[in-house]
């Protein structure tokens, strides 16, 4: 059975204006790789309902899961929940369990559930809440769409809440080999290696570090044995082509 | 005349697997904001021709400019140039001016123009080359699509080469006010402010720093006077609502 697929939709003017560097995508990508869900596409759109709804509908139809980040706070520019309700064509209103979660949170920190805060209890009909241990206001899942906060610490907590509830596949296994050789010197050999291992993804990423020109070669696949076999062939290829052991360094494991 | 619009297409398995944190989008977003071009959407897709062509065609039709990042190196997984040719329905082959640029570069660093390197001189018919002072292999523009390298230092050099050739609009001006107040405490006032200034984008970004809970409020617009006027109203609003001057700090200027 192939791994489930996923897409990510980042909602936020602050990413598009360059004010904020998005880091949620990278966090989700790593978590999904480890869980055996393949992230296939990412989109970033502005805080505009038309753009959000169009992206929601395009992505939830094409992939097994869609994760969103941003736009579920208490202010006027937080329009993600309404956009999700519009995309699914369902009503949205304050839900009692979400209100209770917020009330409990604000009681704990000594605040009131003001009308602005209550806005965060508005949940599209038919959704399941996602726990937010950091700041109270819940995320939610509806159909195959998982709606998470944009603040990185809250986003991460919500990923940790929702990911274990999703069926995973085979985690992506990767090994990286660092070669002190320009990418174009090894391109032909890499091409032959990729053709010999069609089940693996073989990527090459040039770098320039302290005057040294080199290439990180990453072999990714679901079968660790096959990855190791391709890596052994790669090492032989580089050593055979005049490389010495010191210029070729492997790091197995984490993507 | 409204500002020109743009989209960004990041091509690369290494972003989707989480191995690499994309920083090219943030660099481009800042450069475009300063040049008066509005970045409206970003997509990240895998190194798969079908996905690349679909995204290229969707985005180049909807926006004035499309910038791509990644996939123009010498290896088997570098398929961006071929995908662009396929999207435009034009032939692709080694071009003499691109070959000359590569030859000059490798002569300078003392290398040969091997078949793998020559692959980087394959340019879709009708494209204009984009200078690459860092590593020789050029990018190119075809129609409204600007095809840039993925390595950040090369991407930045190519942005610097191409951006001055594009008509800019009014740069986005922004001011940020840091308030030591939770987002939900100021949400109502912000909503009223946003309604009073429909030409501005008013965003609020909660933070938690050394135990202090607060909100950065960013007011963005093309007219610096209007931004300043809204900022003065915002400051009055926050001071009026029990804030003291020390808890409200403004930084004008750079997005």
Coordinates of C-alpha atoms in Angstrom, one line a residue:
Chain A
X1 CA 0.0 0.0 0.0
X2 CA 1.5 3.3 -0.9
X3 CA 2.0 6.0 1.8
X4 CA -0.8 8.5 2.3
X5 CA -0.2 11.9 0.7
X6 CA -0.5 15.4 2.1
X7 CA -0.4 19.0 1.2
X8 CA 0.2 22.1 3.4
X9 CA -1.5 25.5 3.1
X10 CA 0.1 28.4 4.8
X11 CA -2.2 31.3 5.3
X12 CA -0.7 34.7 5.9
X13 CA 0.2 38.1 4.5
X14 CA 3.2 38.3 6.8
X15 CA 4.9 35.4 4.9
X16 CA 4.1 36.9 1.4
X17 CA 5.4 40.3 2.4
X18 CA 8.7 38.8 3.7
X19 CA 8.1 40.0 7.3
X20 CA 8.1 36.5 8.7
X21 CA 10.1 33.5 7.6
X22 CA 7.8 30.4 7.6
X23 CA 9.2 27.6 9.6
X24 CA 6.0 25.6 10.1
X25 CA 6.3 23.9 6.7
X26 CA 9.7 22.5 7.5
X27 CA 8.5 21.3 10.9
X28 CA 5.5 19.5 9.3
X29 CA 7.6 18.1 6.5
X30 CA 10.0 16.4 9.0
X31 CA 7.1 15.1 11.1
X32 CA 5.3 13.7 8.1
X33 CA 8.4 12.1 6.7
X34 CA 9.0 10.3 10.1
X35 CA 5.3 9.2 10.2
X36 CA 5.3 7.8 6.6
X37 CA 3.0 10.5 5.0
X38 CA 4.4 12.0 1.8
X39 CA 4.2 15.8 1.6
X40 CA 3.5 16.5 -2.1
X41 CA 2.7 20.2 -2.3
X42 CA 2.8 23.4 -0.3
X43 CA 1.0 26.6 -1.0
X44 CA 1.2 30.0 0.7
X45 CA -1.8 32.4 0.1
X46 CA -2.8 35.8 1.5
X47 CA -5.5 36.5 4.1
X48 CA -8.2 36.7 1.5
X49 CA -11.2 34.4 1.6
X50 CA -11.3 33.8 -2.2
X51 CA -7.7 32.7 -2.3
X52 CA -8.0 30.5 0.8
X53 CA -11.2 28.7 -0.4
X54 CA -9.7 28.1 -3.9
X55 CA -6.5 26.6 -2.4
X56 CA -8.5 24.6 0.2
X57 CA -10.7 23.0 -2.4
X58 CA -7.9 22.3 -4.9
X59 CA -5.6 20.6 -2.3
X60 CA -8.2 18.6 -0.3
X61 CA -9.4 16.9 -3.4
X62 CA -6.0 15.9 -4.7
X63 CA -4.3 14.7 -1.5
X64 CA -5.2 12.4 1.4
X65 CA -4.6 15.1 4.0
X66 CA -4.4 18.9 4.0
X67 CA -2.8 20.8 6.9
X68 CA -3.3 24.5 7.2
X69 CA -1.3 27.0 9.3
X70 CA -2.4 30.4 10.4
X71 CA -5.4 32.7 10.6
X72 CA -7.3 31.1 13.6
X73 CA -6.7 33.8 16.2
X74 CA -9.1 36.4 17.6
X75 CA -8.6 39.3 15.3
X76 CA -10.3 40.7 12.1
X77 CA -7.6 39.1 9.8
X78 CA -8.2 35.6 11.2
X79 CA -10.6 34.3 8.6
X80 CA -9.4 30.7 8.2
X81 CA -12.3 29.0 10.1
X82 CA -14.9 30.9 8.1
X83 CA -13.0 30.1 4.8
X84 CA -13.0 26.4 5.7
X85 CA -16.7 26.4 6.5
X86 CA -17.3 28.2 3.1
X87 CA -15.1 25.6 1.3
X88 CA -17.1 22.7 2.8
X89 CA -20.4 24.5 2.5
X90 CA -21.3 24.0 6.2
X91 CA -22.4 26.5 8.8
X92 CA -20.1 27.8 11.5
X93 CA -20.9 28.9 15.0
X94 CA -19.6 28.9 18.6
X95 CA -19.4 25.3 19.8
X96 CA -19.8 24.4 23.4
X97 CA -16.8 22.1 23.8
X98 CA -14.6 24.8 22.2
X99 CA -16.1 27.4 24.5
X100 CA -15.4 25.2 27.5
X101 CA -11.8 24.6 26.5
X102 CA -11.3 28.4 26.2
X103 CA -13.1 29.1 29.5
X104 CA -10.9 26.6 31.3
X105 CA -7.8 28.1 29.8
X106 CA -8.6 31.7 30.6
X107 CA -9.7 30.7 34.1
X108 CA -6.3 29.1 34.6
X109 CA -4.4 32.2 33.5
X110 CA -6.8 34.6 35.2
X111 CA -8.6 36.2 32.3
X112 CA -12.1 36.5 30.9
X113 CA -13.7 35.0 27.9
X114 CA -14.3 38.3 26.0
X115 CA -16.2 38.4 22.7
X116 CA -12.9 38.6 20.8
X117 CA -11.7 35.5 22.5
X118 CA -15.0 33.7 22.0
X119 CA -14.5 34.2 18.3
X120 CA -11.9 31.4 18.6
X121 CA -14.6 28.9 19.6
X122 CA -16.4 29.3 16.2
X123 CA -16.0 25.9 14.6
X124 CA -17.4 24.6 11.3
X125 CA -20.2 22.1 11.8
X126 CA -19.0 18.5 11.8
X127 CA -15.4 19.2 12.8
X128 CA -13.3 17.5 15.4
X129 CA -11.4 19.7 17.8
X130 CA -7.6 19.5 18.0
X131 CA -6.1 20.1 21.5
X132 CA -4.0 23.2 22.1
X133 CA -2.1 22.8 25.3
X134 CA -0.2 26.0 24.7
X135 CA -2.8 28.8 24.4
X136 CA -6.2 27.2 24.8
X137 CA -7.9 28.0 21.4
X138 CA -8.4 24.7 19.7
X139 CA -7.6 23.7 16.1
X140 CA -9.9 21.4 14.3
X141 CA -10.1 18.7 11.6
X142 CA -13.0 18.5 9.2
X143 CA -13.0 15.8 6.5
X144 CA -9.3 15.4 5.5
X145 CA -8.4 19.0 6.4
X146 CA -6.5 19.8 9.6
X147 CA -6.7 23.4 10.7
X148 CA -3.7 24.5 12.9
X149 CA -2.5 27.8 14.4
X150 CA 0.3 29.8 12.8
X151 CA 2.3 30.6 15.9
X152 CA 5.1 28.1 15.7
X153 CA 5.0 26.8 19.3
X154 CA 1.2 26.3 19.0
X155 CA 1.5 24.8 15.5
X156 CA 4.0 22.2 16.8
X157 CA 1.8 21.3 19.7
X158 CA -1.2 20.8 17.4
X159 CA 0.9 18.6 15.0
X160 CA 1.8 16.5 18.0
X161 CA -1.9 16.3 18.9
X162 CA -3.2 15.3 15.5
X163 CA -0.5 13.2 13.8
X164 CA -0.8 10.1 16.0
X165 CA -4.5 9.9 15.0
X166 CA -3.6 9.5 11.3
X167 CA -2.6 6.3 9.6
X168 CA 1.0 6.4 8.7
X169 CA 2.9 4.5 6.1
X170 CA 6.6 3.6 5.8
X171 CA 8.8 6.4 7.1
X172 CA 11.0 7.9 4.6
X173 CA 14.6 6.7 5.2
X174 CA 17.4 8.7 3.9
X175 CA 21.2 8.7 3.8
X176 CA 23.4 11.6 2.9
X177 CA 26.9 11.4 1.4
X178 CA 29.0 14.6 1.4
X179 CA 31.4 14.6 -1.5
X180 CA 34.1 17.3 -2.0
X181 CA 33.4 17.2 -5.7
X182 CA 31.4 19.7 -7.9
X183 CA 28.0 18.5 -8.8
X184 CA 28.7 18.6 -12.5
X185 CA 31.7 16.2 -12.0
X186 CA 29.5 13.4 -10.6
X187 CA 26.3 14.1 -12.6
X188 CA 26.7 11.3 -15.1
X189 CA 27.4 8.6 -12.5
X190 CA 24.5 9.9 -10.4
X191 CA 22.2 9.7 -13.5
X192 CA 23.1 6.0 -14.0
X193 CA 22.6 5.3 -10.3
X194 CA 19.2 6.9 -10.4
X195 CA 18.2 4.8 -13.4
X196 CA 19.4 1.6 -11.7
X197 CA 17.3 2.3 -8.6
X198 CA 13.9 3.6 -9.8
X199 CA 12.3 3.0 -6.4
X200 CA 14.6 5.6 -4.8
X201 CA 14.8 9.3 -5.0
X202 CA 18.4 10.5 -5.5
X203 CA 19.0 14.2 -5.1
X204 CA 22.2 16.2 -5.3
X205 CA 22.6 19.5 -3.5
X206 CA 25.7 21.6 -4.2
X207 CA 27.4 23.6 -1.4
X208 CA 30.3 26.0 -1.0
X209 CA 31.7 25.9 2.5
X210 CA 34.9 27.6 3.7
X211 CA 36.2 27.7 0.2
X212 CA 35.4 24.0 -0.5
X213 CA 33.1 23.2 -3.3
X214 CA 31.1 20.0 -2.9
X215 CA 27.8 18.2 -3.2
X216 CA 25.6 16.5 -0.7
X217 CA 24.0 13.5 -2.3
X218 CA 20.8 12.3 -0.6
X219 CA 19.3 8.9 -1.3
X220 CA 15.7 8.6 0.0
X221 CA 13.4 5.6 0.0
X222 CA 11.0 3.6 2.1
X223 CA 13.3 0.5 2.2
X224 CA 16.4 1.1 4.3
X225 CA 18.2 -2.0 2.7
X226 CA 17.7 -0.6 -0.8
X227 CA 18.9 2.8 0.3
X228 CA 22.0 1.2 1.9
X229 CA 22.7 -0.8 -1.3
X230 CA 22.5 2.3 -3.5
X231 CA 24.7 4.2 -1.0
X232 CA 27.4 1.5 -1.3
X233 CA 27.2 1.8 -5.1
X234 CA 27.5 5.5 -4.8
X235 CA 30.5 5.3 -2.5
X236 CA 32.3 2.9 -4.9
X237 CA 31.5 5.2 -7.8
X238 CA 33.0 8.2 -6.1
X239 CA 36.1 6.4 -4.8
X240 CA 36.6 4.7 -8.2
X241 CA 36.5 8.1 -9.9
X242 CA 39.6 9.3 -8.1
X243 CA 38.0 10.3 -4.7
X244 CA 39.8 9.5 -1.5
X245 CA 38.0 8.2 1.6
X246 CA 38.5 11.5 3.4
X247 CA 36.6 13.5 0.8
X248 CA 33.5 11.3 1.0
X249 CA 31.6 11.4 4.3
X250 CA 28.3 9.6 4.9
X251 CA 25.6 10.5 7.5
X252 CA 22.9 7.9 7.8
X253 CA 19.4 8.4 9.1
X254 CA 17.3 11.5 9.7
X255 CA 15.9 13.4 6.9
Chain B
X1 CA -2.1 51.9 -11.6
X2 CA -2.0 48.9 -9.2
X3 CA 1.3 47.2 -8.4
X4 CA 2.3 44.3 -10.6
X5 CA 1.6 40.9 -9.0
X6 CA 3.9 37.9 -8.7
X7 CA 4.0 34.2 -7.7
X8 CA 6.9 32.0 -6.6
X9 CA 7.3 28.3 -7.5
X10 CA 9.9 26.4 -5.4
X11 CA 10.9 23.2 -7.1
X12 CA 12.5 20.5 -4.9
X13 CA 12.0 17.2 -3.1
X14 CA 14.5 18.4 -0.4
X15 CA 12.0 21.1 0.8
X16 CA 9.0 18.7 0.9
X17 CA 11.0 16.1 2.8
X18 CA 12.0 18.6 5.4
X19 CA 15.7 18.1 4.7
X20 CA 16.1 21.8 3.6
X21 CA 14.5 24.9 5.0
X22 CA 13.5 27.1 2.1
X23 CA 14.9 30.7 2.5
X24 CA 14.6 31.8 -1.1
X25 CA 10.9 32.7 -0.7
X26 CA 11.6 35.0 2.1
X27 CA 14.5 36.7 0.2
X28 CA 12.3 37.2 -2.9
X29 CA 9.3 38.4 -0.8
X30 CA 11.4 41.2 0.8
X31 CA 13.0 42.1 -2.6
X32 CA 9.6 42.3 -4.3
X33 CA 8.0 44.3 -1.4
X34 CA 10.8 46.9 -1.8
X35 CA 10.4 47.0 -5.6
X36 CA 6.6 47.5 -5.5
X37 CA 5.6 44.1 -6.8
X38 CA 3.0 42.2 -4.7
X39 CA 3.8 38.5 -4.0
X40 CA 0.4 36.8 -4.0
X41 CA 1.0 33.1 -3.9
X42 CA 3.8 30.6 -3.3
X43 CA 3.9 26.9 -4.3
X44 CA 6.3 24.2 -3.5
X45 CA 6.2 21.1 -5.7
X46 CA 8.4 18.0 -6.1
X47 CA 10.9 17.2 -8.9
X48 CA 8.2 15.7 -11.1
X49 CA 7.6 17.2 -14.5
X50 CA 3.8 16.8 -14.4
X51 CA 3.6 18.7 -11.1
X52 CA 6.0 21.4 -12.3
X53 CA 4.2 22.0 -15.6
X54 CA 0.7 22.2 -13.9
X55 CA 2.0 24.7 -11.4
X56 CA 3.8 26.8 -14.0
X57 CA 0.8 27.1 -16.2
X58 CA -1.6 27.8 -13.3
X59 CA 0.6 30.6 -11.9
X60 CA 1.9 32.3 -15.0
X61 CA -1.6 32.8 -16.2
X62 CA -2.9 34.4 -13.0
X63 CA 0.0 36.7 -12.1
X64 CA 2.1 39.3 -13.9
X65 CA 5.3 37.5 -13.0
X66 CA 6.3 34.0 -11.9
X67 CA 9.7 33.3 -10.3
X68 CA 10.9 29.7 -10.0
X69 CA 13.7 28.4 -7.7
X70 CA 15.6 25.2 -8.1
X71 CA 16.2 22.3 -10.6
X72 CA 18.5 24.0 -13.1
X73 CA 21.7 22.2 -12.2
X74 CA 23.6 19.5 -14.1
X75 CA 22.1 16.3 -12.6
X76 CA 19.3 13.9 -13.6
X77 CA 16.9 15.5 -11.1
X78 CA 17.3 19.0 -12.6
X79 CA 14.3 19.0 -14.9
X80 CA 13.0 22.6 -14.5
X81 CA 14.3 23.9 -17.9
X82 CA 12.6 21.0 -19.7
X83 CA 9.4 21.5 -17.7
X84 CA 9.3 25.2 -18.7
X85 CA 9.8 24.3 -22.3
X86 CA 7.0 21.8 -22.1
X87 CA 4.7 24.3 -20.3
X88 CA 5.3 26.9 -23.1
X89 CA 5.2 24.2 -25.9
X90 CA 8.6 25.3 -27.3
X91 CA 11.7 23.3 -28.2
X92 CA 14.8 23.3 -25.9
X93 CA 18.4 22.9 -26.9
X94 CA 22.0 24.0 -26.1
X95 CA 22.2 27.7 -26.8
X96 CA 25.5 29.3 -28.0
X97 CA 25.4 32.3 -25.7
X98 CA 24.7 30.1 -22.7
X99 CA 27.5 27.7 -23.8
X100 CA 29.8 30.7 -24.1
X101 CA 29.0 31.9 -20.6
X102 CA 29.7 28.4 -19.2
X103 CA 32.9 28.0 -21.2
X104 CA 34.2 31.4 -19.9
X105 CA 33.3 30.4 -16.3
X106 CA 35.0 27.0 -16.4
X107 CA 38.1 28.4 -18.2
X108 CA 38.4 30.9 -15.3
X109 CA 38.2 28.2 -12.6
X110 CA 40.3 25.8 -14.6
X111 CA 37.7 23.1 -15.5
X112 CA 36.3 21.6 -18.7
X113 CA 32.8 22.0 -20.2
X114 CA 31.9 18.3 -19.7
X115 CA 28.6 16.9 -21.2
X116 CA 27.0 17.2 -17.7
X117 CA 27.9 20.8 -17.4
X118 CA 26.8 21.5 -21.0
X119 CA 23.3 20.4 -19.9
X120 CA 23.1 23.7 -18.1
X121 CA 23.3 25.5 -21.4
X122 CA 20.0 24.0 -22.6
X123 CA 17.6 26.9 -22.8
X124 CA 14.0 26.9 -24.1
X125 CA 13.6 28.7 -27.4
X126 CA 12.8 32.4 -27.1
X127 CA 14.1 32.9 -23.5
X128 CA 16.4 35.7 -22.3
X129 CA 19.4 34.7 -20.2
X130 CA 19.8 35.8 -16.6
X131 CA 23.4 36.5 -15.6
X132 CA 24.9 34.2 -12.9
X133 CA 28.1 35.8 -11.5
X134 CA 28.4 33.1 -8.8
X135 CA 28.6 29.8 -10.6
X136 CA 28.4 30.5 -14.4
X137 CA 25.3 28.6 -15.4
X138 CA 22.7 31.2 -16.4
X139 CA 19.0 31.4 -15.4
X140 CA 16.5 32.6 -18.0
X141 CA 13.3 34.5 -18.5
X142 CA 10.6 33.4 -20.9
X143 CA 7.4 35.3 -21.2
X144 CA 6.6 36.3 -17.7
X145 CA 8.4 33.4 -16.1
X146 CA 11.9 33.9 -14.5
X147 CA 13.8 30.7 -13.9
X148 CA 16.4 31.0 -11.1
X149 CA 18.7 28.6 -9.3
X150 CA 17.9 26.9 -6.0
X151 CA 21.3 27.4 -4.2
X152 CA 20.6 30.5 -2.1
X153 CA 23.7 32.5 -3.0
X154 CA 23.0 32.0 -6.7
X155 CA 19.3 32.6 -6.3
X156 CA 20.0 36.0 -4.7
X157 CA 22.5 37.0 -7.4
X158 CA 19.9 36.1 -10.1
X159 CA 17.2 38.1 -8.3
X160 CA 19.6 41.1 -8.2
X161 CA 20.2 40.6 -12.0
X162 CA 16.5 40.3 -13.0
X163 CA 14.6 42.6 -10.7
X164 CA 15.9 45.9 -12.0
X165 CA 14.6 45.0 -15.5
X166 CA 11.0 44.7 -14.2
X167 CA 8.6 47.6 -13.8
X168 CA 8.0 48.2 -10.1
X169 CA 5.1 49.9 -8.4
X170 CA 4.9 51.6 -5.1
X171 CA 7.0 49.9 -2.5
X172 CA 5.0 48.4 0.4
X173 CA 5.5 50.6 3.4
X174 CA 5.0 49.1 6.9
X175 CA 5.2 50.1 10.5
X176 CA 5.1 47.8 13.4
X177 CA 3.9 48.5 16.9
X178 CA 4.9 46.1 19.7
X179 CA 2.2 46.0 22.4
X180 CA 2.6 44.1 25.6
X181 CA -1.0 43.0 25.5
X182 CA -2.6 39.7 24.4
X183 CA -4.0 39.7 20.9
X184 CA -7.5 39.0 22.1
X185 CA -7.5 42.1 24.4
X186 CA -7.0 44.4 21.4
X187 CA -8.9 42.5 18.8
X188 CA -12.0 44.6 18.8
X189 CA -10.2 47.9 18.5
X190 CA -8.1 46.5 15.7
X191 CA -11.2 45.4 13.9
X192 CA -12.6 48.9 14.0
X193 CA -9.3 50.4 12.9
X194 CA -9.1 48.0 9.9
X195 CA -12.7 48.9 8.9
X196 CA -11.7 52.6 9.1
X197 CA -8.7 52.2 6.8
X198 CA -9.8 49.8 4.0
X199 CA -6.7 50.7 1.9
X200 CA -4.3 49.3 4.5
X201 CA -3.6 45.8 5.6
X202 CA -3.5 45.6 9.4
X203 CA -2.1 42.3 10.8
X204 CA -1.6 41.2 14.3
X205 CA 1.0 38.6 15.4
X206 CA 1.1 37.3 18.9
X207 CA 4.4 36.5 20.6
X208 CA 5.6 35.2 23.9
X209 CA 9.1 36.4 24.9
X210 CA 10.8 35.9 28.2
X211 CA 7.5 35.4 29.9
X212 CA 5.9 38.5 28.3
X213 CA 2.8 37.9 26.3
X214 CA 2.3 40.5 23.6
X215 CA 1.3 41.3 20.0
X216 CA 3.1 42.9 17.1
X217 CA 0.7 44.9 15.1
X218 CA 1.8 45.6 11.5
X219 CA 0.2 48.2 9.3
X220 CA 1.1 47.9 5.7
X221 CA 0.2 50.1 2.7
X222 CA 1.6 51.9 -0.3
X223 CA 0.9 55.4 1.1
X224 CA 3.3 56.1 4.0
X225 CA 1.2 59.1 5.2
X226 CA -1.9 56.9 5.5
X227 CA 0.1 54.2 7.4
X228 CA 1.4 56.9 9.8
X229 CA -2.2 58.2 10.3
X230 CA -3.5 54.7 11.2
X231 CA -0.5 54.1 13.4
X232 CA -1.3 57.3 15.4
X233 CA -4.9 56.1 15.9
X234 CA -3.6 52.7 16.9
X235 CA -1.3 54.2 19.5
X236 CA -4.1 56.4 20.9
X237 CA -6.3 53.3 21.1
X238 CA -3.8 51.3 23.0
X239 CA -2.9 54.1 25.4
X240 CA -6.5 54.9 25.9
X241 CA -7.3 51.3 26.8
X242 CA -5.0 51.4 29.9
X243 CA -1.7 50.9 28.2
X244 CA 1.3 53.0 29.3
X245 CA 3.8 54.4 26.8
X246 CA 6.5 51.9 27.9
X247 CA 4.4 48.9 26.9
X248 CA 3.8 50.2 23.3
X249 CA 6.9 50.4 21.1
X250 CA 6.9 51.4 17.5
X251 CA 9.4 50.5 14.8
X252 CA 8.8 52.3 11.5
X253 CA 10.1 51.2 8.2
X254 CA 11.3 48.0 6.8
X255 CA 9.0 45.1 6.2

